[in-house]
Amino acid sequence: MNNTSLFLLCIGMGIVTYIPRVLPLLLFGNKELPNWLKEALKFVPVAMLSALVAKDVFFKDDLLFLSFTNPKILALIVVIIVAAKFKSILHSLVFGVGAILLFSYFL
């Protein structure tokens, strides 16, 4: 692949990723959204994060891995407890990383 093709490929990928981000702003930027849609959109980030976390925690090699020998499940339990107690992303992050390191080492 020559430099021109690589450059055009990068430009094309940039355009393809930019359009879905800008198009909703152009279409709905000056319109007021209905309240029910605003309420529904509040849950999108949580749903996306949950889907990403669930895929990483509960699956191993595309197979469901529900066992207490799965260090990620044990670390998730620790993170949920810490998050509920401290309500702090920093505490959750520190304890989560520590738990995954600890459980990965011993399991």
mmCIF file of C-alpha atoms in Angstrom:
data_model
loop_
_atom_site.group_PDB
_atom_site.id
_atom_site.type_symbol
_atom_site.label_atom_id
_atom_site.label_comp_id
_atom_site.label_asym_id
_atom_site.label_seq_id
_atom_site.Cartn_x
_atom_site.Cartn_y
_atom_site.Cartn_z
ATOM 1 C CA MET A 1 0.000 0.000 0.000
ATOM 2 C CA ASN A 2 1.513 3.309 -1.037
ATOM 3 C CA ASN A 3 1.421 6.549 0.958
ATOM 4 C CA THR A 4 -1.384 8.100 -1.102
ATOM 5 C CA SER A 5 -3.671 5.117 -0.550
ATOM 6 C CA LEU A 6 -2.886 5.103 3.159
ATOM 7 C CA PHE A 7 -3.580 8.832 3.405
ATOM 8 C CA LEU A 8 -6.904 8.483 1.558
ATOM 9 C CA LEU A 9 -7.838 5.544 3.770
ATOM 10 C CA CYS A 10 -7.216 7.622 6.904
ATOM 11 C CA ILE A 11 -9.255 10.526 5.510
ATOM 12 C CA GLY A 12 -12.099 8.144 4.607
ATOM 13 C CA MET A 13 -12.101 6.572 8.074
ATOM 14 C CA GLY A 14 -12.187 10.024 9.626
ATOM 15 C CA ILE A 15 -15.185 11.033 7.530
ATOM 16 C CA VAL A 16 -17.031 7.787 8.289
ATOM 17 C CA THR A 17 -16.563 8.234 12.046
ATOM 18 C CA TYR A 18 -17.303 11.970 11.965
ATOM 19 C CA ILE A 19 -20.640 11.805 10.119
ATOM 20 C CA PRO A 20 -22.576 9.812 12.783
ATOM 21 C CA ARG A 21 -21.428 12.275 15.435
ATOM 22 C CA VAL A 22 -22.309 15.442 13.541
ATOM 23 C CA LEU A 23 -25.466 14.353 11.731
ATOM 24 C CA PRO A 24 -27.687 14.228 14.863
ATOM 25 C CA LEU A 25 -26.429 17.669 15.881
ATOM 26 C CA LEU A 26 -27.280 19.085 12.480
ATOM 27 C CA LEU A 27 -30.728 17.476 12.421
ATOM 28 C CA PHE A 28 -31.779 18.035 16.047
ATOM 29 C CA GLY A 29 -29.453 20.788 17.288
ATOM 30 C CA ASN A 30 -32.042 23.580 17.251
ATOM 31 C CA LYS A 31 -35.076 21.442 18.160
ATOM 32 C CA GLU A 32 -36.402 20.729 21.637
ATOM 33 C CA LEU A 33 -36.529 17.018 22.374
ATOM 34 C CA PRO A 34 -39.611 15.543 24.066
ATOM 35 C CA ASN A 35 -39.282 14.905 27.798
ATOM 36 C CA TRP A 36 -39.725 11.150 27.407
ATOM 37 C CA LEU A 37 -36.786 11.032 24.992
ATOM 38 C CA LYS A 38 -34.611 13.143 27.306
ATOM 39 C CA GLU A 39 -35.390 10.748 30.165
ATOM 40 C CA ALA A 40 -34.614 7.706 28.009
ATOM 41 C CA LEU A 41 -31.322 9.172 26.779
ATOM 42 C CA LYS A 42 -30.078 9.539 30.367
ATOM 43 C CA PHE A 43 -29.716 5.739 30.525
ATOM 44 C CA VAL A 44 -27.657 5.316 27.355
ATOM 45 C CA PRO A 45 -24.182 5.813 28.944
ATOM 46 C CA VAL A 46 -24.970 3.416 31.786
ATOM 47 C CA ALA A 47 -26.320 0.818 29.369
ATOM 48 C CA MET A 48 -23.268 1.071 27.111
ATOM 49 C CA LEU A 49 -20.834 0.786 30.004
ATOM 50 C CA SER A 50 -22.772 -2.153 31.442
ATOM 51 C CA ALA A 51 -22.647 -3.986 28.125
ATOM 52 C CA LEU A 52 -18.893 -3.480 27.814
ATOM 53 C CA VAL A 53 -18.224 -4.542 31.401
ATOM 54 C CA ALA A 54 -20.510 -7.583 31.195
ATOM 55 C CA LYS A 55 -18.763 -8.849 28.050
ATOM 56 C CA ASP A 56 -15.363 -8.551 29.697
ATOM 57 C CA VAL A 57 -16.310 -9.909 33.124
ATOM 58 C CA PHE A 58 -18.642 -12.793 32.342
ATOM 59 C CA PHE A 59 -17.113 -14.190 29.143
ATOM 60 C CA LYS A 60 -13.795 -15.873 28.485
ATOM 61 C CA ASP A 61 -12.900 -16.962 24.930
ATOM 62 C CA ASP A 62 -16.513 -16.229 23.859
ATOM 63 C CA LEU A 63 -17.848 -18.710 26.424
ATOM 64 C CA LEU A 64 -19.843 -17.811 29.517
ATOM 65 C CA PHE A 65 -17.533 -18.096 32.546
ATOM 66 C CA LEU A 66 -19.701 -17.892 35.672
ATOM 67 C CA SER A 67 -17.514 -19.247 38.434
ATOM 68 C CA PHE A 68 -15.968 -17.965 41.617
ATOM 69 C CA THR A 69 -12.629 -18.972 40.110
ATOM 70 C CA ASN A 70 -13.177 -16.091 37.675
ATOM 71 C CA PRO A 71 -11.122 -13.261 39.224
ATOM 72 C CA LYS A 72 -13.072 -10.627 37.316
ATOM 73 C CA ILE A 73 -16.357 -11.593 38.982
ATOM 74 C CA LEU A 74 -14.767 -11.372 42.424
ATOM 75 C CA ALA A 75 -13.229 -7.997 41.576
ATOM 76 C CA LEU A 76 -16.601 -6.779 40.281
ATOM 77 C CA ILE A 77 -18.204 -7.713 43.604
ATOM 78 C CA VAL A 78 -15.505 -5.720 45.425
ATOM 79 C CA VAL A 79 -16.035 -2.714 43.136
ATOM 80 C CA ILE A 80 -19.806 -2.778 43.650
ATOM 81 C CA ILE A 81 -19.381 -2.830 47.436
ATOM 82 C CA VAL A 82 -16.762 -0.045 47.399
ATOM 83 C CA ALA A 83 -18.831 2.079 45.005
ATOM 84 C CA ALA A 84 -21.927 1.703 47.184
ATOM 85 C CA LYS A 85 -20.010 2.600 50.352
ATOM 86 C CA PHE A 86 -17.801 5.477 49.173
ATOM 87 C CA LYS A 87 -19.666 6.723 46.059
ATOM 88 C CA SER A 88 -16.304 7.653 44.571
ATOM 89 C CA ILE A 89 -14.932 6.742 41.167
ATOM 90 C CA LEU A 90 -11.367 7.035 42.454
ATOM 91 C CA HIS A 91 -11.968 4.614 45.339
ATOM 92 C CA SER A 92 -13.772 2.202 42.995
ATOM 93 C CA LEU A 93 -10.942 2.353 40.481
ATOM 94 C CA VAL A 94 -8.173 1.816 43.042
ATOM 95 C CA PHE A 95 -9.950 -1.027 44.816
ATOM 96 C CA GLY A 96 -11.000 -2.599 41.509
ATOM 97 C CA VAL A 97 -7.481 -2.634 40.085
ATOM 98 C CA GLY A 98 -6.133 -3.940 43.396
ATOM 99 C CA ALA A 99 -8.786 -6.644 43.541
ATOM 100 C CA ILE A 100 -8.209 -7.827 39.981
ATOM 101 C CA LEU A 101 -4.459 -7.990 40.581
ATOM 102 C CA LEU A 102 -4.917 -9.837 43.872
ATOM 103 C CA PHE A 103 -7.506 -12.321 42.626
ATOM 104 C CA SER A 104 -5.625 -12.936 39.363
ATOM 105 C CA TYR A 105 -2.487 -13.770 41.311
ATOM 106 C CA PHE A 106 -4.141 -16.186 43.733
ATOM 107 C CA LEU A 107 -6.624 -17.881 41.383
#
